[in-house]
mmCIF file of C-alpha atoms in Angstrom:
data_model
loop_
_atom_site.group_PDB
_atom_site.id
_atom_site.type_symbol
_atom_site.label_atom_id
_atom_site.label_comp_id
_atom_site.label_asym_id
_atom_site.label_seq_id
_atom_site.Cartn_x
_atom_site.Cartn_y
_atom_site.Cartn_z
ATOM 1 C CA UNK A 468 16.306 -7.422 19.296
ATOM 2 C CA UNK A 469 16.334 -5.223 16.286
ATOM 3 C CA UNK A 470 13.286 -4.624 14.333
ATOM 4 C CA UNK A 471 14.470 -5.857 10.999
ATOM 5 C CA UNK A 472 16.033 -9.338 12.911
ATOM 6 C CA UNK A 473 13.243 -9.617 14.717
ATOM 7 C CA UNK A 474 11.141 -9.578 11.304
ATOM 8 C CA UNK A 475 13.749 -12.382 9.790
ATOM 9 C CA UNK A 476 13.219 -14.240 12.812
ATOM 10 C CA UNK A 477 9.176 -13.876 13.006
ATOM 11 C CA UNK A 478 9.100 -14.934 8.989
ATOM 12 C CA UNK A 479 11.785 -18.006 9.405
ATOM 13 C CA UNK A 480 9.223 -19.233 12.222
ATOM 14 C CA UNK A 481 6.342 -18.765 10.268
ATOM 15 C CA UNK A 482 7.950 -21.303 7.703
ATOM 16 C CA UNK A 483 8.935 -23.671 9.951
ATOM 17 C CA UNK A 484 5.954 -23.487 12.031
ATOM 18 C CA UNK A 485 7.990 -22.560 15.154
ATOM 19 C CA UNK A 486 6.368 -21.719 17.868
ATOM 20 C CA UNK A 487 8.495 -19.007 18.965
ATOM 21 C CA UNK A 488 6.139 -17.794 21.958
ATOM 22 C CA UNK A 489 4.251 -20.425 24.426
ATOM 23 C CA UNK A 490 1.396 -19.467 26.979
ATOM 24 C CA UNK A 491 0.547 -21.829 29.786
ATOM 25 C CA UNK A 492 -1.848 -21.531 31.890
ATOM 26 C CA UNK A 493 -0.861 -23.392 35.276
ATOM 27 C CA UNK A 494 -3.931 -23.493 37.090
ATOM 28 C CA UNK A 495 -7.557 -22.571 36.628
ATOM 29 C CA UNK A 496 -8.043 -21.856 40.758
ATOM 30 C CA UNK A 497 -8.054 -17.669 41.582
ATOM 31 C CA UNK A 498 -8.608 -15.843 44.239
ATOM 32 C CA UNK A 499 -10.881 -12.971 42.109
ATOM 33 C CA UNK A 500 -14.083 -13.596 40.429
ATOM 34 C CA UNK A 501 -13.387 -10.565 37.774
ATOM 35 C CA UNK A 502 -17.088 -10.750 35.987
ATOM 36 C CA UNK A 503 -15.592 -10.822 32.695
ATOM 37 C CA UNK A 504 -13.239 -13.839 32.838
ATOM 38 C CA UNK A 505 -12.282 -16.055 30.314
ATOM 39 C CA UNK A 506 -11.842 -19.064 32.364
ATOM 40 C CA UNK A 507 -14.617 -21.340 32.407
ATOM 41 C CA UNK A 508 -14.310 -22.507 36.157
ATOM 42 C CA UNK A 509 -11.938 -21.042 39.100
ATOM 43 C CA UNK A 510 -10.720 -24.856 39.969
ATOM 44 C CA UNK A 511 -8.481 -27.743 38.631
ATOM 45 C CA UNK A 512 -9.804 -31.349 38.130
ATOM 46 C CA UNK A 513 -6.563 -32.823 37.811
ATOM 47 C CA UNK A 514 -3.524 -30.087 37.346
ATOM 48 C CA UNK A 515 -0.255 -30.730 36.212
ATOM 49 C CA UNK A 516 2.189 -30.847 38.499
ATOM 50 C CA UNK A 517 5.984 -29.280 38.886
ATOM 51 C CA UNK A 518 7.293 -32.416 36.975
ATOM 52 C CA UNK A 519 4.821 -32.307 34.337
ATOM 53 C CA UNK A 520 5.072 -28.807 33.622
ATOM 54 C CA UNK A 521 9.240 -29.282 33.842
ATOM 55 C CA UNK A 522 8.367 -31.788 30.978
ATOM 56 C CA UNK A 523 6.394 -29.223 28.822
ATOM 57 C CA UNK A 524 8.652 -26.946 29.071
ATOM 58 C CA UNK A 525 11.762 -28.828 27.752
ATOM 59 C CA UNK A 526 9.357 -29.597 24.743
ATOM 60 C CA UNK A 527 8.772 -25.925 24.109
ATOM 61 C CA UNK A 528 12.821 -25.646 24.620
ATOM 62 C CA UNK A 529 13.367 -28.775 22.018
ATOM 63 C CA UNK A 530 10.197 -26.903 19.517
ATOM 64 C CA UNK A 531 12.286 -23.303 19.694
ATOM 65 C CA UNK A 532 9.459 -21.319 21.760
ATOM 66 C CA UNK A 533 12.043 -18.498 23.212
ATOM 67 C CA UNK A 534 9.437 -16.742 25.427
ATOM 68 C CA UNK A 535 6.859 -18.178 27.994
ATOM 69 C CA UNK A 536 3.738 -16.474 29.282
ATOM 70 C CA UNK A 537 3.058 -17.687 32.835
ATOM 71 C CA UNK A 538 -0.618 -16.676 33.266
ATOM 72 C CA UNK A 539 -3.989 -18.634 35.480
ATOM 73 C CA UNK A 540 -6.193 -18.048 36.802
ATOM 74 C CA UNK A 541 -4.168 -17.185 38.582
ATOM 75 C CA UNK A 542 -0.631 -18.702 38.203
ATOM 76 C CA UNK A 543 0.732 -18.417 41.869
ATOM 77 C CA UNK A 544 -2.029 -20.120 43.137
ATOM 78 C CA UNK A 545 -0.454 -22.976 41.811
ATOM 79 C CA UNK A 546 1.783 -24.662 44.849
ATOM 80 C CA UNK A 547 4.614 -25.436 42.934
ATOM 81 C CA UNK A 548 4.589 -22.144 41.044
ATOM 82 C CA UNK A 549 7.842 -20.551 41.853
ATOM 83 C CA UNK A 550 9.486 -23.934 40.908
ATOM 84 C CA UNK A 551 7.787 -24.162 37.525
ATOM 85 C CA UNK A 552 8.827 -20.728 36.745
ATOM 86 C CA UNK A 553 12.823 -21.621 38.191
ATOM 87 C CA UNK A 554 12.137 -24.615 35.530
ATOM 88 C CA UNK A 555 12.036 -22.501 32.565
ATOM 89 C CA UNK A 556 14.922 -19.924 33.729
ATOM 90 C CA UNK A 557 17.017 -23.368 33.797
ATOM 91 C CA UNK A 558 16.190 -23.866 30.309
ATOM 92 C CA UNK A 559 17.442 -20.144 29.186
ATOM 93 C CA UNK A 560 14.058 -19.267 27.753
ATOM 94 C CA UNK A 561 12.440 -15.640 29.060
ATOM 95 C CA UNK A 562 9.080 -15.748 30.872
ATOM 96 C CA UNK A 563 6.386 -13.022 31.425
ATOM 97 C CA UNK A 564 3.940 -13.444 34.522
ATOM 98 C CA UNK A 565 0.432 -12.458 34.169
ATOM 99 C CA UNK A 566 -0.958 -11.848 38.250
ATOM 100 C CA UNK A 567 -3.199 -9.912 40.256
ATOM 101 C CA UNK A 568 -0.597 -9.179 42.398
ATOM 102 C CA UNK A 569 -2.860 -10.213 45.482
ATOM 103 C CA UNK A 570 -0.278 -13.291 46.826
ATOM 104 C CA UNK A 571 2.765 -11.645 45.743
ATOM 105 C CA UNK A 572 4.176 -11.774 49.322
ATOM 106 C CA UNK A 573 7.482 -10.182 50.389
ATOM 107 C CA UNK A 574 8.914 -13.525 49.645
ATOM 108 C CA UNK A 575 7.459 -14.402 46.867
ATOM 109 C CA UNK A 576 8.877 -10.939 45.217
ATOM 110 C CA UNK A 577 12.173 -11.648 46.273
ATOM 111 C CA UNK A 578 12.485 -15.064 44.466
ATOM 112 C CA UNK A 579 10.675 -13.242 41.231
ATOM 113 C CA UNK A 580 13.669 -10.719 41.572
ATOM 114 C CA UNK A 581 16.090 -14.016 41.038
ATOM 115 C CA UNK A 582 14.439 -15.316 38.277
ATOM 116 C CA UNK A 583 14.384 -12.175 36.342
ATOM 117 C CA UNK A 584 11.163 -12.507 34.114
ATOM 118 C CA UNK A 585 10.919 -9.770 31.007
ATOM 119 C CA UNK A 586 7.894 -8.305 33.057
ATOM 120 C CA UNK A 587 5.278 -9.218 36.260
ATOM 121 C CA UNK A 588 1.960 -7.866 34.415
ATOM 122 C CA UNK A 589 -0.749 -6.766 36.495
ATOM 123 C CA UNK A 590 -4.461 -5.772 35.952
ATOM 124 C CA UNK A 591 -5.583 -2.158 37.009
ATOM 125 C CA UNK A 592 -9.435 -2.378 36.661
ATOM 126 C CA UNK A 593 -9.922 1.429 38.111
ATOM 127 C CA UNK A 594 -8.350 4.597 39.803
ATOM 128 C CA UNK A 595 -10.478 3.817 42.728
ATOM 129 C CA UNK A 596 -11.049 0.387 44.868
ATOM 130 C CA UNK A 597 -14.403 0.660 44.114
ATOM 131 C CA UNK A 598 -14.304 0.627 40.658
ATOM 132 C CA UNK A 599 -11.741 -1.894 40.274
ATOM 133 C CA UNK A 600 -13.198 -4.046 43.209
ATOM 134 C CA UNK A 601 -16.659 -3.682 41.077
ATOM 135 C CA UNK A 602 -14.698 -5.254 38.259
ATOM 136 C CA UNK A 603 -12.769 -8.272 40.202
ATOM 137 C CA UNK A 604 -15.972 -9.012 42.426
ATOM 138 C CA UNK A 605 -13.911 -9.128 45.083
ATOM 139 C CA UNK A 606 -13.999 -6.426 47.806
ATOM 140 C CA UNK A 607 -10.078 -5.420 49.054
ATOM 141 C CA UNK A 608 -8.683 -6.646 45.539
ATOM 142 C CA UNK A 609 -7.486 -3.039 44.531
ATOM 143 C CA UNK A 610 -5.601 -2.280 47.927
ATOM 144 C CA UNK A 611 -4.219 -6.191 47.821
ATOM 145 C CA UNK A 612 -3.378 -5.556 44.061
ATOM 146 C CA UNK A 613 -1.014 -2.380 45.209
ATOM 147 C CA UNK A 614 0.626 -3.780 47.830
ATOM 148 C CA UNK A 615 1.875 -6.147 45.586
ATOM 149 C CA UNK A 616 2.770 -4.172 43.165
ATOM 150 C CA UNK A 617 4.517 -2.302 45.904
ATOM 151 C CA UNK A 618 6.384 -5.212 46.746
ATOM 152 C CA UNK A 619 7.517 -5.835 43.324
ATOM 153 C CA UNK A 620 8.840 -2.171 42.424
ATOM 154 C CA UNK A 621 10.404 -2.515 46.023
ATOM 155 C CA UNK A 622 12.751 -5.568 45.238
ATOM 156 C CA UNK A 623 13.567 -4.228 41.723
ATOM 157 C CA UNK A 624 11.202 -6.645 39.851
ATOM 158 C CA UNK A 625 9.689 -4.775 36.252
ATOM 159 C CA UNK A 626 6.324 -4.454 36.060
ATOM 160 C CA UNK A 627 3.955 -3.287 33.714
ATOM 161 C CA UNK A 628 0.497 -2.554 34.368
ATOM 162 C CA UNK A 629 -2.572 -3.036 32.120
ATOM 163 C CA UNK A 630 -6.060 -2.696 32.203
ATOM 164 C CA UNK A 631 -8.800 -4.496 30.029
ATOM 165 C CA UNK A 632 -11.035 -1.477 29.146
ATOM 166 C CA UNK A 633 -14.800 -1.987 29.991
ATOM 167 C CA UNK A 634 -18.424 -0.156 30.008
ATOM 168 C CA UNK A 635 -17.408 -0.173 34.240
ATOM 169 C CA UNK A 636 -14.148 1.660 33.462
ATOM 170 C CA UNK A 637 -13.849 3.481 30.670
ATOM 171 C CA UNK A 638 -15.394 6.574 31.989
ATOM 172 C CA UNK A 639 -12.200 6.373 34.873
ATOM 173 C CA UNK A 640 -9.474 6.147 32.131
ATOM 174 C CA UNK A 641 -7.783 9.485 32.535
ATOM 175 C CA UNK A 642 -7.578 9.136 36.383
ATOM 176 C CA UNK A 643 -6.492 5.230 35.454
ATOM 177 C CA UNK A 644 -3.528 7.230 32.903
ATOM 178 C CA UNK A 645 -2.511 9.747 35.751
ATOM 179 C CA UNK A 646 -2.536 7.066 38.763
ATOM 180 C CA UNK A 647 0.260 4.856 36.070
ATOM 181 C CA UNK A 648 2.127 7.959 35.448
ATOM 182 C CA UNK A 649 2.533 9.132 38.844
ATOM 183 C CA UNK A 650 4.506 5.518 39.307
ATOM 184 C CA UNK A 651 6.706 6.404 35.922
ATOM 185 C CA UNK A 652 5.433 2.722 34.793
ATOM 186 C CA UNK A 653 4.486 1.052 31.346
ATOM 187 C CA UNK A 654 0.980 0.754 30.721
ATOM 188 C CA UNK A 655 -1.389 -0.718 28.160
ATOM 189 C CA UNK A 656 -5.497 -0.406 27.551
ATOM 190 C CA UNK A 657 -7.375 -3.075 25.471
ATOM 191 C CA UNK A 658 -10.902 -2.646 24.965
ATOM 192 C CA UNK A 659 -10.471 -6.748 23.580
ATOM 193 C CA UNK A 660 -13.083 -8.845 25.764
ATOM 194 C CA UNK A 661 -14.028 -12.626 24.359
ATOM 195 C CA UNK A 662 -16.268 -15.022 25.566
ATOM 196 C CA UNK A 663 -15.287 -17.543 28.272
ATOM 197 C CA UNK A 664 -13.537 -20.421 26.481
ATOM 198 C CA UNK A 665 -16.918 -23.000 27.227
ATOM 199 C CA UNK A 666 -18.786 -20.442 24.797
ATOM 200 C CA UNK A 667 -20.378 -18.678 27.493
ATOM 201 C CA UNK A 668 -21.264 -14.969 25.995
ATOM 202 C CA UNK A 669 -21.973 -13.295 29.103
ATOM 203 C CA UNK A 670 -18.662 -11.296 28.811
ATOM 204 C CA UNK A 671 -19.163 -9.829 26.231
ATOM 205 C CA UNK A 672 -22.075 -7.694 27.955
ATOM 206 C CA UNK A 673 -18.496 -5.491 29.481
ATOM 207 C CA UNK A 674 -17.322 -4.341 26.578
ATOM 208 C CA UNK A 675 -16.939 -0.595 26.269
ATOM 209 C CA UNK A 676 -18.936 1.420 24.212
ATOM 210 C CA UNK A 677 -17.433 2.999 20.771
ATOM 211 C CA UNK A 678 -17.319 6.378 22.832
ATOM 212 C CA UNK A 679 -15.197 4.560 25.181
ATOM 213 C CA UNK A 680 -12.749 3.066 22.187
ATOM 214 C CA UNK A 681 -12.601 6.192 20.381
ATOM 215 C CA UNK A 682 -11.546 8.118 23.747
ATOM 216 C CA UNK A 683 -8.608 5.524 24.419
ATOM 217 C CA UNK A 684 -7.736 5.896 20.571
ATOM 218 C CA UNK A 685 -7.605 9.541 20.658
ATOM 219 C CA UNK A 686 -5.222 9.225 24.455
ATOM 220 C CA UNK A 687 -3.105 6.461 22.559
ATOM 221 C CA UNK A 688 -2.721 7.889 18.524
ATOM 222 C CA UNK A 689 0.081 10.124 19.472
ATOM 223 C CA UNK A 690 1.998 7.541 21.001
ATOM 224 C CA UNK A 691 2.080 5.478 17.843
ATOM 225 C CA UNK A 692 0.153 2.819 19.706
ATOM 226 C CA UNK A 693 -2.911 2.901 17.669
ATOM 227 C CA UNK A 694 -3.991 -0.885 16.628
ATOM 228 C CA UNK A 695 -2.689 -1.735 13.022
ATOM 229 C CA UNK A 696 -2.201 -4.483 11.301
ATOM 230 C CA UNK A 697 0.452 -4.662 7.736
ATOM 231 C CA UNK A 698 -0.681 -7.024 5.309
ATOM 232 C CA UNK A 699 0.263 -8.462 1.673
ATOM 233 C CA UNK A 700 -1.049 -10.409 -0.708
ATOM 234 C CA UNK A 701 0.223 -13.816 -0.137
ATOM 235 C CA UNK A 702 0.930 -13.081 3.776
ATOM 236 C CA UNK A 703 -0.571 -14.663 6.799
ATOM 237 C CA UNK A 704 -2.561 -13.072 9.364
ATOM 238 C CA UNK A 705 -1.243 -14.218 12.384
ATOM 239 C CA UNK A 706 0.806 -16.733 14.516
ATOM 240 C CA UNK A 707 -2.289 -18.967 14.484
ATOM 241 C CA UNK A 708 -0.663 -22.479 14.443
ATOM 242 C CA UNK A 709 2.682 -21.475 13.675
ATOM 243 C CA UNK A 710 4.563 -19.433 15.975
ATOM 244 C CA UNK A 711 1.820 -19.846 18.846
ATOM 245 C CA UNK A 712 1.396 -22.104 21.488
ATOM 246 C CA UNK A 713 -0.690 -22.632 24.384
ATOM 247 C CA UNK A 714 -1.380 -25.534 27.448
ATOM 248 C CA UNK A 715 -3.870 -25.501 29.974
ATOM 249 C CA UNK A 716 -3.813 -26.666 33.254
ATOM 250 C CA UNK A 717 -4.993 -29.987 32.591
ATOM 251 C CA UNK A 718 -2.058 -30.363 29.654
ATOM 252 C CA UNK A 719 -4.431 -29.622 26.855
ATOM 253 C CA UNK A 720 -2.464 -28.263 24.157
ATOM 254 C CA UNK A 721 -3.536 -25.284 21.358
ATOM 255 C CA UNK A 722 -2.641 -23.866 18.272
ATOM 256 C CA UNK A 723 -2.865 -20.305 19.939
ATOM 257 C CA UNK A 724 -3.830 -18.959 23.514
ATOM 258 C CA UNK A 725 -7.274 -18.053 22.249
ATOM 259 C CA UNK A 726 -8.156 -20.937 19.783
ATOM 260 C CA UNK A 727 -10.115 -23.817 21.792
ATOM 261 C CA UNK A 728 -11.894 -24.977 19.601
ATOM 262 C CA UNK A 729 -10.134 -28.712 19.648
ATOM 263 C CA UNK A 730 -7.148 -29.371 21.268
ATOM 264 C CA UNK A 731 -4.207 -30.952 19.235
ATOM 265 C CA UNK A 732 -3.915 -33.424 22.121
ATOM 266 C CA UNK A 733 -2.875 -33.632 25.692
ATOM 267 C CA UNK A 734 0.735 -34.332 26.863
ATOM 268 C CA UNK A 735 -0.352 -36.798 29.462
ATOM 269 C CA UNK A 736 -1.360 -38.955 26.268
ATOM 270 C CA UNK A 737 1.447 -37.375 23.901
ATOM 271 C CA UNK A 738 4.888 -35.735 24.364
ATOM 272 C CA UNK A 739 4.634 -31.732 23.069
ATOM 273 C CA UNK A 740 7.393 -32.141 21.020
ATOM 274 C CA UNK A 741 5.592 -34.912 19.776
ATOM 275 C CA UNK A 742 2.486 -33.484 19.141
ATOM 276 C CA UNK A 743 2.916 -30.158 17.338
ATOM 277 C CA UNK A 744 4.309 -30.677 13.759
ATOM 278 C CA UNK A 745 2.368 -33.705 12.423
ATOM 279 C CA UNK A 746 -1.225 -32.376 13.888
ATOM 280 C CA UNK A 747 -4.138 -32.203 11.413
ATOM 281 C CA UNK A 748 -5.935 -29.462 13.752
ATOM 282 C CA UNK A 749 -2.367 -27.404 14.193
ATOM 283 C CA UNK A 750 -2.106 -27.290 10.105
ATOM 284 C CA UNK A 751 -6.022 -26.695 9.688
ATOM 285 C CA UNK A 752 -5.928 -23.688 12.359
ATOM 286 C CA UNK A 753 -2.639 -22.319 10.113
ATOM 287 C CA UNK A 754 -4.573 -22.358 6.897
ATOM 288 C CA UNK A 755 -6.914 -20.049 9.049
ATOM 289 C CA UNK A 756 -4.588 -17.689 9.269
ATOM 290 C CA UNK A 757 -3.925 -17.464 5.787
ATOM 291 C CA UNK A 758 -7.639 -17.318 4.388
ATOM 292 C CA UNK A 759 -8.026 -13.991 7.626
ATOM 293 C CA UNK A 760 -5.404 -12.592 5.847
ATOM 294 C CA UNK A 761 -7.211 -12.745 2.378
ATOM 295 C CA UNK A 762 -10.645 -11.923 3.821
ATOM 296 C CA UNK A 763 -9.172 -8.620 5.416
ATOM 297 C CA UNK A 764 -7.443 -7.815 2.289
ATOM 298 C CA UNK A 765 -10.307 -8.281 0.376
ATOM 299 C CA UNK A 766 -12.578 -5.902 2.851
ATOM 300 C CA UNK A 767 -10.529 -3.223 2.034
ATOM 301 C CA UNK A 768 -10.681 0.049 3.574
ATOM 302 C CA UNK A 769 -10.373 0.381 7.388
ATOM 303 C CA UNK A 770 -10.486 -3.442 7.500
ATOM 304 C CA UNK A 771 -7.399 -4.195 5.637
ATOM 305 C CA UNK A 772 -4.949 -2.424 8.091
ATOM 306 C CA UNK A 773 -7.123 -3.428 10.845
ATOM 307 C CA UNK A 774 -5.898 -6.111 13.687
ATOM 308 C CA UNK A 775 -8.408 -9.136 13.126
ATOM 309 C CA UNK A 776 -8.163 -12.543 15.541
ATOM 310 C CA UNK A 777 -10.063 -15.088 13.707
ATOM 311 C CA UNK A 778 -9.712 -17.261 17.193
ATOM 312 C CA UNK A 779 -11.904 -14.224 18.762
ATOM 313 C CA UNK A 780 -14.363 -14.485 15.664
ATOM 314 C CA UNK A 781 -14.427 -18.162 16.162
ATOM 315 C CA UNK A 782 -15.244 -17.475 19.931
ATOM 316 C CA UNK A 783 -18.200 -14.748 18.901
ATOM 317 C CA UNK A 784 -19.510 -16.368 16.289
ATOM 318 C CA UNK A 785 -18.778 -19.809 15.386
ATOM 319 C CA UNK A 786 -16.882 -18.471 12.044
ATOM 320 C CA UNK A 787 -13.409 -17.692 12.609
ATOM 321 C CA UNK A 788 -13.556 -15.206 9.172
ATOM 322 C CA UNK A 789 -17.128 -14.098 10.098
ATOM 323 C CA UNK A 790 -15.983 -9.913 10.953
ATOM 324 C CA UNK A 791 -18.612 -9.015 13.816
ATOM 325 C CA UNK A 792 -20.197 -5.325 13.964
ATOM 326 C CA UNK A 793 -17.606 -4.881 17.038
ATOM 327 C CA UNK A 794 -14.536 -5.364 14.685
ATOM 328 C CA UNK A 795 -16.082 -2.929 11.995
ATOM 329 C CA UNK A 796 -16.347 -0.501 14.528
ATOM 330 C CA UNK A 797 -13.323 -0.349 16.012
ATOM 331 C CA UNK A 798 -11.752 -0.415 12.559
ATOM 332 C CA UNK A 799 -13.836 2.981 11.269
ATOM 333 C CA UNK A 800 -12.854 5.011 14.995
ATOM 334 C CA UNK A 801 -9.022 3.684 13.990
ATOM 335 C CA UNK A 802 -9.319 5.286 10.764
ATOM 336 C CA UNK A 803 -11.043 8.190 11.813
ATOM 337 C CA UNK A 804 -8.668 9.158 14.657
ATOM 338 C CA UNK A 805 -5.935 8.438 12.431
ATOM 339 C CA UNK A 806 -7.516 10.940 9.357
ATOM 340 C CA UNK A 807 -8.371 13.948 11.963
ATOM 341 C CA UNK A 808 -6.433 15.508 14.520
#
């Protein structure tokens, strides 16, 4: 889509509150233990099935969500995975599917070819198995990661491959660079790590140092990819509770992937389509958005032009405005890669 319909589109949605791009998580259960997760717990207590997910996702259909983000967990863990993701192909919406890669059978790539998702994104932790095995706490994950990824590029399926960066790989980045480019693939690096969604903090004790940002900057700045964020008086910050969506496994529903701090409701108890316009917590989480915007604006500076999640603030801090020492930092090496060559 063009750039300036995609802007109509984005600020029509904003209006409307249309949540123009869904994520749902199908199932908590994976076969890593990667040591900074967001997931609270690697198992379901009570899942939603093929039919319940078919349900959710003719809501998001009926709402106007046009793309879906399949993610876990992991997602093919699920049992009825492949005929969840057939379910929203059948509704003519687009999908992305976030997995390690590690069940992504022969099979299982074929049917992927058939349903012809936007991407299959995959996790590179490191150049080496033992740095990305260090990462997934789970010996064999690296060579079980490639060979599905092998299997993918084999039955025409895109891929992109990404790579949360960390204090255990951000001294492998350049090798992590040249392994993606010897495969001609797409490739993204965030050094964004939150908390697990309980609150837990321990996370947060793998994010990469400011040498490690500033190096990724520096690789990334003349590819135009360096974080930014355009702002105006009167704007909002975000999707928050507008043109974001997100379900768990257990049909909890939220006004963004990362915001958990109440759920609007559950669609056992509630329809989707049901639930999203007339929530209280949907509209309060919106006027978040708005007030980020101000507060950024009002910083000034590196700040103002900065990216700023006020659901990741909300995670780290209890405040969803509150701008941690990590957000001021990452702002000043932005603007100081950006100022020097």
């Amino acid at each position: 889509m063009p750039e300036r319909d995609s802007g109509r589109l984005n600020r029509r949605a904003l209006k409307a509150a249309q949540p123009l791009a869904a994520l749902v998580e199908l199932t908590y259960r994976c076969n890593w233990r990667c040591v900074f997760c967001y997931n609270p717990r690697h198992h379901d207590r009570h899942g939603l099935d093929a039919r319940e997910w078919s349900e959710v996702i003719a809501d998001l259909r009926e709402l106007g969500t046009l793309n879906i983000t399949v993610t876990g967990g992991e997602p093919l863990a699920h049992p009825e995975a492949l005929e969840i993701l057939a379910a929203i192909r059948e509704r003519a919406l687009t999908f992305r599917l976030f997995t390690n890669g590690a069940l992504v059978t022969e099979a299982v790539a074929k049917r992927l070819f058939t349903l012809k998702p936007v991407a299959v994104e995959l996790s590179l932790h490191g150049s080496t198995a033992a740095i990305h095995d260090a990462a997934t706490a789970t010996p064999g994950s690296f060579d079980a990661m490639m060979r599905g990824l092998d299997r993918l590029l084999e039955n025409g399926v895109p891929v992109l491959l990404k790579t949360p960066l960390t204090r255990l790989n951000e001294q492998d980045l350049d090798a992590m660079i040249g392994l993606v480019e010897s495969r001609g693939l797409p490739y993204t690096v965030d050094p964004t790590i939150t908390p697990r969604d309980d609150g837990d903090l321990s996370p947060l004790a793998f994010r990469a140092s400011p040498e490690g940002i500033e190096r990724l900057y520096r690789r990334v700045a003349p590819l135009g990819k360096l974080p930014i964020a355009r702002r105006e008086a009167g704007g909002v910050n975000c999707g928050l509770g507008r043109t974001t969506v997100a379900v768990d496994p257990e049909g909890n529903v939220y006004p963004c992937p990362q915001w958990r701090k109440t759920a609007l409701g559950n669609v056992r108890a509630t329809r989707l389509r049901d639930l999203w316009h007339p929530s209280p917590e949907r509209q309060r989480a919106a006027a978040v958005a708005i007030a980020a915007n101000d507060r950024m604006l009002s910083e000034g500076g590196a700040l103002a032009d900065f990216p700023f999640c006020p659901a990741v603030a909300l995670e780290r801090s209890g405040d969803p405005l509150h701008i941690d020492d990590l957000t001021r930092t990452q702002a000043d090496i932005a603007e100081r890669v950006r100022s020097t060559p």
